[in-house]
Amino acid sequence: MLAKANRITRGADYRAAVRRGARFTGANTVTYIRPNPDSSVVRFGFIVSKAVGNAVGRNLVRRRLKAAAYELLPQYSAATDGESGMDVVVRALPASAQAPWASLHEELLRASARHTNRSNTSRTPTSKGSVRP
């Protein structure tokens, strides 16, 4: 289970991550990742709407996402620069109700890798006229 420090609890933080965060879409989830200079930890939030299913199905999906996030927490923490934290909001799509845990885990892992690659390439200095690989 995620520690309290690793959970997004305020609605304003959810809105900020969804509106201003980088979006990574998978078959079962949409992941929003936003740097958080106010915090030094990685925080996760989960959005599972009624479109996913009944209460039992939604809670199952939420528990699977939380377990995947807990396992990937060290990898997300390594992606930060150590000084500022990161807010990660995962929105479950209706297809996630039938998705196995491994597939949800893979999507969160892929989002982390894509975010790391995106932030590394955006920091690469380029001179005028040169082309990024």
PDB file of C-alpha atoms in Angstrom:
ATOM      1  CA  MET A   1       0.000   0.000   0.000  1.00  0.00           C
ATOM      2  CA  LEU A   2       1.176   3.492  -0.776  1.00  0.00           C
ATOM      3  CA  ALA A   3       2.226   5.615   2.184  1.00  0.00           C
ATOM      4  CA  LYS A   4       0.212   8.762   2.902  1.00  0.00           C
ATOM      5  CA  ALA A   5       3.106  10.894   1.637  1.00  0.00           C
ATOM      6  CA  ASN A   6       2.859   9.118  -1.738  1.00  0.00           C
ATOM      7  CA  ARG A   7      -0.857   9.804  -2.282  1.00  0.00           C
ATOM      8  CA  ILE A   8      -2.542  12.795  -3.866  1.00  0.00           C
ATOM      9  CA  THR A   9      -5.356  13.823  -1.545  1.00  0.00           C
ATOM     10  CA  ARG A  10      -6.487  17.264  -2.719  1.00  0.00           C
ATOM     11  CA  GLY A  11      -8.740  17.872  -5.695  1.00  0.00           C
ATOM     12  CA  ALA A  12      -6.657  20.865  -6.750  1.00  0.00           C
ATOM     13  CA  ASP A  13      -3.607  18.610  -7.118  1.00  0.00           C
ATOM     14  CA  TYR A  14      -5.605  16.171  -9.273  1.00  0.00           C
ATOM     15  CA  ARG A  15      -6.809  19.023 -11.488  1.00  0.00           C
ATOM     16  CA  ALA A  16      -3.314  20.491 -11.845  1.00  0.00           C
ATOM     17  CA  ALA A  17      -1.839  17.152 -12.878  1.00  0.00           C
ATOM     18  CA  VAL A  18      -4.590  16.421 -15.394  1.00  0.00           C
ATOM     19  CA  ARG A  19      -4.639  19.926 -16.893  1.00  0.00           C
ATOM     20  CA  ARG A  20      -0.922  20.710 -16.954  1.00  0.00           C
ATOM     21  CA  GLY A  21       0.754  17.303 -16.851  1.00  0.00           C
ATOM     22  CA  ALA A  22       2.242  15.323 -19.701  1.00  0.00           C
ATOM     23  CA  ARG A  23      -0.296  12.760 -20.940  1.00  0.00           C
ATOM     24  CA  PHE A  24       0.581   9.165 -21.827  1.00  0.00           C
ATOM     25  CA  THR A  25      -2.215   7.032 -23.256  1.00  0.00           C
ATOM     26  CA  GLY A  26      -2.385   3.255 -23.122  1.00  0.00           C
ATOM     27  CA  ALA A  27      -5.041   0.704 -23.979  1.00  0.00           C
ATOM     28  CA  ASN A  28      -6.393   0.616 -20.413  1.00  0.00           C
ATOM     29  CA  THR A  29      -5.207   3.840 -18.772  1.00  0.00           C
ATOM     30  CA  VAL A  30      -4.320   7.464 -19.351  1.00  0.00           C
ATOM     31  CA  THR A  31      -1.415   8.598 -17.181  1.00  0.00           C
ATOM     32  CA  TYR A  32      -0.715  12.249 -16.405  1.00  0.00           C
ATOM     33  CA  ILE A  33       2.711  13.134 -15.015  1.00  0.00           C
ATOM     34  CA  ARG A  34       3.517  16.590 -13.685  1.00  0.00           C
ATOM     35  CA  PRO A  35       6.636  17.801 -11.861  1.00  0.00           C
ATOM     36  CA  ASN A  36       5.795  19.125  -8.406  1.00  0.00           C
ATOM     37  CA  PRO A  37       8.397  21.587  -7.097  1.00  0.00           C
ATOM     38  CA  ASP A  38       6.478  21.947  -3.805  1.00  0.00           C
ATOM     39  CA  SER A  39       7.177  18.341  -2.823  1.00  0.00           C
ATOM     40  CA  SER A  40      10.219  16.081  -2.843  1.00  0.00           C
ATOM     41  CA  VAL A  41       8.311  12.791  -3.212  1.00  0.00           C
ATOM     42  CA  VAL A  42       6.399  11.040  -5.963  1.00  0.00           C
ATOM     43  CA  ARG A  43       2.648  11.100  -5.340  1.00  0.00           C
ATOM     44  CA  PHE A  44       0.018   8.965  -7.064  1.00  0.00           C
ATOM     45  CA  GLY A  45      -3.681   9.545  -7.617  1.00  0.00           C
ATOM     46  CA  PHE A  46      -6.242   7.294  -9.291  1.00  0.00           C
ATOM     47  CA  ILE A  47      -9.429   8.145 -11.168  1.00  0.00           C
ATOM     48  CA  VAL A  48     -11.780   5.208 -11.747  1.00  0.00           C
ATOM     49  CA  SER A  49     -15.192   6.289 -13.020  1.00  0.00           C
ATOM     50  CA  LYS A  50     -18.487   4.418 -13.121  1.00  0.00           C
ATOM     51  CA  ALA A  51     -17.824   3.668 -16.785  1.00  0.00           C
ATOM     52  CA  VAL A  52     -15.322   1.045 -15.581  1.00  0.00           C
ATOM     53  CA  GLY A  53     -18.040  -0.970 -13.863  1.00  0.00           C
ATOM     54  CA  ASN A  54     -19.872  -1.420 -10.601  1.00  0.00           C
ATOM     55  CA  ALA A  55     -18.301  -0.633  -7.218  1.00  0.00           C
ATOM     56  CA  VAL A  56     -16.688  -4.060  -6.909  1.00  0.00           C
ATOM     57  CA  GLY A  57     -15.103  -3.770 -10.368  1.00  0.00           C
ATOM     58  CA  ARG A  58     -13.918  -0.203  -9.788  1.00  0.00           C
ATOM     59  CA  ASN A  59     -12.314  -1.116  -6.469  1.00  0.00           C
ATOM     60  CA  LEU A  60     -10.585  -4.106  -8.047  1.00  0.00           C
ATOM     61  CA  VAL A  61      -9.113  -1.878 -10.765  1.00  0.00           C
ATOM     62  CA  ARG A  62      -8.076   0.736  -8.178  1.00  0.00           C
ATOM     63  CA  ARG A  63      -6.344  -1.900  -6.019  1.00  0.00           C
ATOM     64  CA  ARG A  64      -4.495  -3.270  -9.042  1.00  0.00           C
ATOM     65  CA  LEU A  65      -3.336   0.214 -10.035  1.00  0.00           C
ATOM     66  CA  LYS A  66      -2.216   0.959  -6.477  1.00  0.00           C
ATOM     67  CA  ALA A  67      -0.246  -2.291  -6.324  1.00  0.00           C
ATOM     68  CA  ALA A  68       1.445  -1.512  -9.633  1.00  0.00           C
ATOM     69  CA  ALA A  69       2.246   2.029  -8.463  1.00  0.00           C
ATOM     70  CA  TYR A  70       3.707   0.721  -5.191  1.00  0.00           C
ATOM     71  CA  GLU A  71       5.970  -1.647  -7.084  1.00  0.00           C
ATOM     72  CA  LEU A  72       7.088   1.068  -9.527  1.00  0.00           C
ATOM     73  CA  LEU A  73       7.566   3.783  -6.882  1.00  0.00           C
ATOM     74  CA  PRO A  74      11.389   3.413  -6.788  1.00  0.00           C
ATOM     75  CA  GLN A  75      11.559   3.719 -10.573  1.00  0.00           C
ATOM     76  CA  TYR A  76       9.409   6.862 -10.601  1.00  0.00           C
ATOM     77  CA  SER A  77      11.498   8.280  -7.737  1.00  0.00           C
ATOM     78  CA  ALA A  78      14.673   7.659  -9.730  1.00  0.00           C
ATOM     79  CA  ALA A  79      13.180   9.642 -12.634  1.00  0.00           C
ATOM     80  CA  THR A  80      13.022  12.781 -10.487  1.00  0.00           C
ATOM     81  CA  ASP A  81      16.085  14.900  -9.918  1.00  0.00           C
ATOM     82  CA  GLY A  82      15.882  14.413  -6.155  1.00  0.00           C
ATOM     83  CA  GLU A  83      14.996  18.033  -5.420  1.00  0.00           C
ATOM     84  CA  SER A  84      11.469  18.204  -6.784  1.00  0.00           C
ATOM     85  CA  GLY A  85       8.756  15.609  -6.684  1.00  0.00           C
ATOM     86  CA  MET A  86       6.296  14.355  -9.235  1.00  0.00           C
ATOM     87  CA  ASP A  87       2.524  13.947  -9.307  1.00  0.00           C
ATOM     88  CA  VAL A  88       1.201  10.958 -11.261  1.00  0.00           C
ATOM     89  CA  VAL A  89      -2.537  10.645 -11.905  1.00  0.00           C
ATOM     90  CA  VAL A  90      -3.801   7.450 -13.526  1.00  0.00           C
ATOM     91  CA  ARG A  91      -7.240   7.500 -15.146  1.00  0.00           C
ATOM     92  CA  ALA A  92      -8.655   4.010 -15.697  1.00  0.00           C
ATOM     93  CA  LEU A  93     -10.466   3.495 -18.987  1.00  0.00           C
ATOM     94  CA  PRO A  94     -13.456   1.108 -19.251  1.00  0.00           C
ATOM     95  CA  ALA A  95     -11.233  -1.587 -20.814  1.00  0.00           C
ATOM     96  CA  SER A  96      -9.218  -1.757 -17.579  1.00  0.00           C
ATOM     97  CA  ALA A  97     -12.005  -3.787 -15.931  1.00  0.00           C
ATOM     98  CA  GLN A  98     -10.968  -6.842 -17.974  1.00  0.00           C
ATOM     99  CA  ALA A  99      -7.239  -6.072 -18.014  1.00  0.00           C
ATOM    100  CA  PRO A 100      -4.902  -8.301 -15.999  1.00  0.00           C
ATOM    101  CA  TRP A 101      -2.608  -6.777 -13.402  1.00  0.00           C
ATOM    102  CA  ALA A 102       0.464  -7.359 -15.575  1.00  0.00           C
ATOM    103  CA  SER A 103      -0.975  -5.240 -18.364  1.00  0.00           C
ATOM    104  CA  LEU A 104      -1.779  -2.343 -15.994  1.00  0.00           C
ATOM    105  CA  HIS A 105       1.717  -2.646 -14.506  1.00  0.00           C
ATOM    106  CA  GLU A 106       3.258  -2.521 -17.980  1.00  0.00           C
ATOM    107  CA  GLU A 107       1.310   0.619 -18.902  1.00  0.00           C
ATOM    108  CA  LEU A 108       2.515   2.474 -15.790  1.00  0.00           C
ATOM    109  CA  LEU A 109       6.072   1.309 -16.477  1.00  0.00           C
ATOM    110  CA  ARG A 110       5.837   2.472 -20.096  1.00  0.00           C
ATOM    111  CA  ALA A 111       4.493   5.887 -19.033  1.00  0.00           C
ATOM    112  CA  SER A 112       7.437   6.344 -16.670  1.00  0.00           C
ATOM    113  CA  ALA A 113       9.931   5.397 -19.370  1.00  0.00           C
ATOM    114  CA  ARG A 114       8.306   7.690 -21.935  1.00  0.00           C
ATOM    115  CA  HIS A 115       8.271  10.580 -19.464  1.00  0.00           C
ATOM    116  CA  THR A 116      11.937  10.031 -18.628  1.00  0.00           C
ATOM    117  CA  ASN A 117      12.854   9.926 -22.320  1.00  0.00           C
ATOM    118  CA  ARG A 118      10.803  13.039 -23.047  1.00  0.00           C
ATOM    119  CA  SER A 119      12.351  15.038 -20.208  1.00  0.00           C
ATOM    120  CA  ASN A 120      15.877  13.907 -21.133  1.00  0.00           C
ATOM    121  CA  THR A 121      15.489  14.907 -24.771  1.00  0.00           C
ATOM    122  CA  SER A 122      13.970  18.272 -23.857  1.00  0.00           C
ATOM    123  CA  ARG A 123      17.019  19.033 -21.690  1.00  0.00           C
ATOM    124  CA  THR A 124      19.470  18.187 -24.476  1.00  0.00           C
ATOM    125  CA  PRO A 125      20.954  21.424 -25.783  1.00  0.00           C
ATOM    126  CA  THR A 126      20.906  21.803 -29.533  1.00  0.00           C
ATOM    127  CA  SER A 127      22.643  24.436 -31.568  1.00  0.00           C
ATOM    128  CA  LYS A 128      20.929  26.327 -34.339  1.00  0.00           C
ATOM    129  CA  GLY A 129      20.751  24.170 -37.413  1.00  0.00           C
ATOM    130  CA  SER A 130      21.491  20.864 -35.702  1.00  0.00           C
ATOM    131  CA  VAL A 131      18.978  18.065 -35.697  1.00  0.00           C
ATOM    132  CA  ARG A 132      18.067  15.982 -32.663  1.00  0.00           C
ATOM    133  CA  PRO A 133      18.319  12.224 -33.175  1.00  0.00           C
TER     134      PRO A 133
END
